[in-house]
Structure formats: structure tokens, C-alpha cells
Amino acid sequence: MSTIKTIIFDLGGVLIDWNPEYVFLNAFKGDNKKMQWFLNTICTMDWNENQDAGYPIAKATDDLVLKYPEYETYIRMYYGEWEHMIGGAIEGSVKVLKYFIDNENYKVVALTNWSAETFPIAQKRFDFLNWFEGIVVSGDEKTRKPFIDIYNIILNRYKIEPKTAIFIDDNIKNIETARKLSIHAIHFKNPKQLISELKQYNINI
């Protein structure tokens, strides 16, 4: 028998395919090198994560335009075209989620780095976001993974015992923090790998 009682899902990269390249490869007319330079130098993931932790999108955009005025069009495109960065649901992962939702032995919650301003767009698009007992959104909490504070928020809010929980995330830094808190963790790469690793916990999907 499995001793696992709670499953904690990340959303972007695990259940939802999200990638700025869906917008910017087209914006840079298929020039992958230019696109990568822009995303690694101007609209970086560190910059995006600041909004995930609650920094206002409009202010973040204006801040960056002041710093790089020659790239204003592309900078404003980041959140202006944000909805088009969503590729869709990762169907294999959604089937895994459905397994846990249908099994009354598990509490199922989500812990996501996501701007509170853009998260409602995802909620309207993906019905499965209504399946969770609860979702902790970093933008609402004004902190984000991999900082310990947000893990403590979800543990306390939903009365989760770390040693009886599995956390599923595609970012290794987030996984490492979970493990420091004695939460079991699976570094997600694809649905097949996830299903395989869940078998280590006597969970057969």
C-alpha cells in the first residue's frame, strides 16, 4: 500500500504547455538565434518570475521599456500576446491528474508560479483547473518557488504532512526545495516518465 495521501502538481510545464517561443519565433520571423538572444537578455525568465511573485505587469513592462527603449515593441508583446504563449494542455499529464481526482484516497492541490494577472486567462481555458481542492498561485502570495515560504503556505493551508505528499514539478530548483522540506518529489520530464516514477510509491496508473 502507498503511504502517499497528497499530490501537489505544478501547472506550467507539467499540465499546461507554456512557452514564450510560440510568440517570439514568429515575431523574429523564424530567426531562432535572435529570439533566443532576446529571451536570454531582455525579457528573461528571471524578469518573468518577478511578475510571478506579484510585481505588476504594467510596471514591469514600463521598467523594461525605459531600460531597452529600442525593443519596446517586442517587450510590450510579451504580456500583450501572453495568451498565445499557451500551447495547450499536456494531455498525458491531465490523465494522471484525473486518476488522482477520481481516487478518493488522495488530496490533490496545485502550487504554481504564475502572475495573478494572467492566471484567470488559464482558468477560463482549462476546465481541469477547477478539479483541484485548492491552488496556491505565487502572484497572489507575493512569493514564489523555489522559496520555502510558498511551500509552507500550501502545507499549512491544506494541512499536508510533507512525508505523505508527492510534489511534481518540471524545475529542478523547485524539486530541491521540496525535498529539503521532506516532501517526496518527482522532477517531471514527460507523462510517461511521471507514470513510471509514481510506481516507486506503489501508485500504478
C-alpha positions as a Markdown table, in Angstrom:
| # | Residue | x | y | z |
|---|---|---|---|---|
| 1 | Met | 0.0 | 0.0 | 0.0 |
| 2 | Ser | 1.1 | 3.5 | -0.7 |
| 3 | Thr | 1.6 | 5.9 | 2.2 |
| 4 | Ile | 1.0 | 8.9 | -0.1 |
| 5 | Lys | -2.0 | 10.9 | 0.8 |
| 6 | Thr | -1.5 | 14.2 | -1.1 |
| 7 | Ile | -0.4 | 15.0 | -4.7 |
| 8 | Ile | 0.9 | 18.5 | -5.3 |
| 9 | Phe | 1.0 | 19.5 | -9.0 |
| 10 | Asp | 2.9 | 22.3 | -10.7 |
| 11 | Leu | 0.9 | 23.7 | -13.6 |
| 12 | Gly | 3.1 | 25.3 | -16.3 |
| 13 | Gly | 5.3 | 22.7 | -17.9 |
| 14 | Val | 3.5 | 19.8 | -16.2 |
| 15 | Leu | -0.2 | 20.2 | -17.0 |
| 16 | Ile | -0.1 | 23.2 | -19.3 |
| 17 | Asp | 2.4 | 23.8 | -22.2 |
| 18 | Trp | 3.6 | 27.4 | -21.9 |
| 19 | Asn | 6.5 | 28.8 | -23.9 |
| 20 | Pro | 7.3 | 32.4 | -25.0 |
| 21 | Glu | 8.9 | 31.0 | -28.1 |
| 22 | Tyr | 5.4 | 30.4 | -29.5 |
| 23 | Val | 5.1 | 34.2 | -29.8 |
| 24 | Phe | 8.6 | 35.3 | -30.4 |
| 25 | Leu | 9.7 | 32.9 | -33.1 |
| 26 | Asn | 7.1 | 34.4 | -35.3 |
| 27 | Ala | 7.9 | 38.0 | -34.1 |
| 28 | Phe | 11.5 | 37.5 | -35.1 |
| 29 | Lys | 10.4 | 35.9 | -38.4 |
| 30 | Gly | 11.8 | 32.5 | -37.6 |
| 31 | Asp | 15.2 | 33.7 | -36.6 |
| 32 | Asn | 15.9 | 31.4 | -33.7 |
| 33 | Lys | 19.2 | 33.0 | -32.8 |
| 34 | Lys | 17.7 | 36.5 | -32.5 |
| 35 | Met | 14.8 | 35.1 | -30.5 |
| 36 | Gln | 17.0 | 33.3 | -28.0 |
| 37 | Trp | 19.1 | 36.3 | -27.6 |
| 38 | Phe | 16.1 | 38.5 | -26.8 |
| 39 | Leu | 14.6 | 35.9 | -24.3 |
| 40 | Asn | 18.0 | 35.4 | -22.6 |
| 41 | Thr | 18.9 | 39.1 | -22.5 |
| 42 | Ile | 15.8 | 41.3 | -22.4 |
| 43 | Cys | 12.6 | 39.5 | -21.4 |
| 44 | Thr | 14.3 | 36.9 | -19.3 |
| 45 | Met | 12.8 | 34.2 | -17.2 |
| 46 | Asp | 14.1 | 36.0 | -14.1 |
| 47 | Trp | 12.2 | 39.0 | -15.2 |
| 48 | Asn | 9.0 | 37.0 | -15.8 |
| 49 | Glu | 9.4 | 35.3 | -12.4 |
| 50 | Asn | 9.3 | 38.7 | -10.8 |
| 51 | Gln | 5.8 | 39.1 | -12.1 |
| 52 | Asp | 5.0 | 35.6 | -10.9 |
| 53 | Ala | 5.9 | 36.8 | -7.4 |
| 54 | Gly | 3.4 | 39.7 | -7.6 |
| 55 | Tyr | 5.2 | 42.6 | -9.4 |
| 56 | Pro | 2.6 | 44.5 | -11.5 |
| 57 | Ile | 2.8 | 43.6 | -15.2 |
| 58 | Ala | 2.3 | 47.1 | -16.5 |
| 59 | Lys | 5.0 | 48.5 | -14.2 |
| 60 | Ala | 7.4 | 45.6 | -15.1 |
| 61 | Thr | 6.8 | 46.3 | -18.8 |
| 62 | Asp | 7.4 | 50.1 | -18.5 |
| 63 | Asp | 10.5 | 49.5 | -16.4 |
| 64 | Leu | 12.0 | 47.3 | -19.2 |
| 65 | Val | 11.0 | 49.7 | -21.9 |
| 66 | Leu | 12.9 | 52.5 | -20.1 |
| 67 | Lys | 15.9 | 50.3 | -19.9 |
| 68 | Tyr | 15.7 | 49.0 | -23.5 |
| 69 | Pro | 13.6 | 51.6 | -25.5 |
| 70 | Glu | 14.8 | 50.2 | -28.8 |
| 71 | Tyr | 13.0 | 46.9 | -28.0 |
| 72 | Glu | 9.7 | 48.5 | -26.9 |
| 73 | Thr | 7.5 | 46.7 | -29.5 |
| 74 | Tyr | 8.9 | 43.3 | -28.5 |
| 75 | Ile | 8.8 | 44.0 | -24.8 |
| 76 | Arg | 5.1 | 45.0 | -24.9 |
| 77 | Met | 4.4 | 41.9 | -26.9 |
| 78 | Tyr | 5.5 | 39.7 | -24.0 |
| 79 | Tyr | 2.3 | 40.3 | -22.0 |
| 80 | Gly | 0.3 | 41.7 | -24.8 |
| 81 | Glu | 0.5 | 38.4 | -26.6 |
| 82 | Trp | 0.8 | 36.3 | -23.5 |
| 83 | Glu | -2.3 | 34.2 | -24.2 |
| 84 | His | -0.6 | 32.9 | -27.4 |
| 85 | Met | 2.3 | 31.5 | -25.4 |
| 86 | Ile | 0.0 | 28.8 | -24.1 |
| 87 | Gly | 0.3 | 25.8 | -26.3 |
| 88 | Gly | -2.5 | 23.8 | -24.7 |
| 89 | Ala | -2.9 | 21.0 | -22.1 |
| 90 | Ile | -0.3 | 18.3 | -21.7 |
| 91 | Glu | -2.9 | 15.5 | -22.2 |
| 92 | Gly | -0.9 | 12.7 | -20.7 |
| 93 | Ser | -0.4 | 14.6 | -17.5 |
| 94 | Val | -4.1 | 15.6 | -17.4 |
| 95 | Lys | -4.9 | 11.9 | -17.5 |
| 96 | Val | -2.6 | 11.3 | -14.5 |
| 97 | Leu | -4.4 | 14.2 | -12.7 |
| 98 | Lys | -7.8 | 12.7 | -13.4 |
| 99 | Tyr | -6.6 | 9.4 | -11.9 |
| 100 | Phe | -5.9 | 11.1 | -8.6 |
| 101 | Ile | -9.0 | 13.2 | -8.7 |
| 102 | Asp | -11.2 | 10.1 | -9.2 |
| 103 | Asn | -9.4 | 8.3 | -6.4 |
| 104 | Glu | -10.8 | 9.4 | -3.1 |
| 105 | Asn | -7.7 | 8.3 | -1.2 |
| 106 | Tyr | -5.8 | 11.4 | -2.4 |
| 107 | Lys | -6.0 | 15.1 | -1.7 |
| 108 | Val | -5.0 | 16.9 | -4.9 |
| 109 | Val | -3.7 | 20.5 | -4.9 |
| 110 | Ala | -1.6 | 22.7 | -7.1 |
| 111 | Leu | 1.4 | 25.0 | -6.4 |
| 112 | Thr | 2.2 | 27.3 | -9.3 |
| 113 | Asn | 4.5 | 30.2 | -10.2 |
| 114 | Trp | 2.0 | 32.4 | -12.1 |
| 115 | Ser | 1.1 | 36.0 | -12.2 |
| 116 | Ala | -2.2 | 36.7 | -10.5 |
| 117 | Glu | -3.0 | 39.0 | -13.5 |
| 118 | Thr | -2.7 | 36.2 | -16.1 |
| 119 | Phe | -3.8 | 33.2 | -14.2 |
| 120 | Pro | -7.6 | 33.9 | -14.8 |
| 121 | Ile | -6.9 | 33.5 | -18.5 |
| 122 | Ala | -5.7 | 29.9 | -17.9 |
| 123 | Gln | -8.7 | 29.3 | -15.5 |
| 124 | Lys | -11.1 | 30.2 | -18.3 |
| 125 | Arg | -9.3 | 28.0 | -20.8 |
| 126 | Phe | -8.7 | 24.8 | -18.8 |
| 127 | Asp | -11.6 | 23.1 | -17.1 |
| 128 | Phe | -9.3 | 20.8 | -15.1 |
| 129 | Leu | -8.0 | 23.8 | -13.1 |
| 130 | Asn | -11.4 | 23.5 | -11.3 |
| 131 | Trp | -10.7 | 19.9 | -10.2 |
| 132 | Phe | -8.2 | 20.8 | -7.5 |
| 133 | Glu | -9.1 | 21.1 | -3.8 |
| 134 | Gly | -7.1 | 24.2 | -3.9 |
| 135 | Ile | -4.4 | 26.1 | -6.0 |
| 136 | Val | -1.7 | 28.3 | -4.4 |
| 137 | Val | -0.8 | 30.9 | -7.0 |
| 138 | Ser | 2.5 | 32.7 | -6.4 |
| 139 | Gly | 1.3 | 36.0 | -7.7 |
| 140 | Asp | -1.5 | 36.0 | -5.0 |
| 141 | Glu | 1.0 | 35.2 | -2.3 |
| 142 | Lys | 3.7 | 37.7 | -3.3 |
| 143 | Thr | 6.4 | 35.0 | -3.2 |
| 144 | Arg | 7.3 | 32.1 | -5.5 |
| 145 | Lys | 9.1 | 28.8 | -5.8 |
| 146 | Pro | 11.8 | 27.8 | -5.0 |
| 147 | Phe | 11.5 | 30.0 | -1.9 |
| 148 | Ile | 10.5 | 28.0 | 1.2 |
| 149 | Asp | 7.7 | 30.4 | 2.2 |
| 150 | Ile | 5.4 | 29.3 | -0.6 |
| 151 | Tyr | 5.8 | 25.6 | 0.3 |
| 152 | Asn | 4.9 | 26.4 | 3.9 |
| 153 | Ile | 1.8 | 28.2 | 2.7 |
| 154 | Ile | 0.4 | 25.2 | 0.8 |
| 155 | Leu | 1.4 | 22.8 | 3.6 |
| 156 | Asn | -0.3 | 24.8 | 6.3 |
| 157 | Arg | -3.3 | 25.9 | 4.2 |
| 158 | Tyr | -4.3 | 22.4 | 3.2 |
| 159 | Lys | -2.9 | 20.6 | 6.3 |
| 160 | Ile | -0.4 | 18.5 | 4.4 |
| 161 | Glu | 2.1 | 16.2 | 6.1 |
| 162 | Pro | 5.2 | 16.5 | 4.0 |
| 163 | Lys | 6.3 | 12.9 | 4.2 |
| 164 | Thr | 2.9 | 11.8 | 2.9 |
| 165 | Ala | 3.0 | 14.1 | -0.1 |
| 166 | Ile | 4.4 | 14.0 | -3.6 |
| 167 | Phe | 5.3 | 17.2 | -5.4 |
| 168 | Ile | 5.5 | 17.1 | -9.3 |
| 169 | Asp | 7.4 | 20.0 | -11.0 |
| 170 | Asp | 9.5 | 20.4 | -14.1 |
| 171 | Asn | 12.0 | 22.8 | -12.5 |
| 172 | Ile | 14.8 | 21.1 | -10.6 |
| 173 | Lys | 15.3 | 24.0 | -8.2 |
| 174 | Asn | 11.7 | 23.7 | -7.1 |
| 175 | Ile | 12.2 | 20.0 | -6.6 |
| 176 | Glu | 15.3 | 20.5 | -4.5 |
| 177 | Thr | 13.4 | 22.8 | -2.1 |
| 178 | Ala | 10.5 | 20.3 | -1.7 |
| 179 | Arg | 13.0 | 17.6 | -0.8 |
| 180 | Lys | 14.6 | 19.8 | 1.8 |
| 181 | Leu | 11.2 | 20.0 | 3.4 |
| 182 | Ser | 10.9 | 16.2 | 3.4 |
| 183 | Ile | 8.3 | 16.3 | 0.6 |
| 184 | His | 8.6 | 13.4 | -1.9 |
| 185 | Ala | 9.3 | 15.0 | -5.3 |
| 186 | Ile | 9.3 | 13.9 | -9.0 |
| 187 | His | 11.2 | 16.0 | -11.5 |
| 188 | Phe | 8.8 | 16.0 | -14.4 |
| 189 | Lys | 10.0 | 15.5 | -17.9 |
| 190 | Asn | 7.1 | 13.9 | -19.7 |
| 191 | Pro | 3.9 | 12.0 | -18.8 |
| 192 | Lys | 5.4 | 8.5 | -19.5 |
| 193 | Gln | 8.3 | 9.2 | -17.1 |
| 194 | Leu | 5.9 | 10.5 | -14.5 |
| 195 | Ile | 3.8 | 7.4 | -14.6 |
| 196 | Ser | 6.9 | 5.3 | -14.3 |
| 197 | Glu | 8.3 | 7.2 | -11.3 |
| 198 | Leu | 4.9 | 7.0 | -9.5 |
| 199 | Lys | 5.3 | 3.2 | -9.4 |
| 200 | Gln | 8.1 | 3.7 | -6.9 |
| 201 | Tyr | 5.3 | 4.8 | -4.5 |
| 202 | Asn | 3.1 | 1.9 | -5.3 |
| 203 | Ile | 0.9 | 4.1 | -7.5 |
| 204 | Asn | 0.1 | 2.2 | -10.7 |
| 205 | Ile | -1.7 | 4.3 | -13.3 |
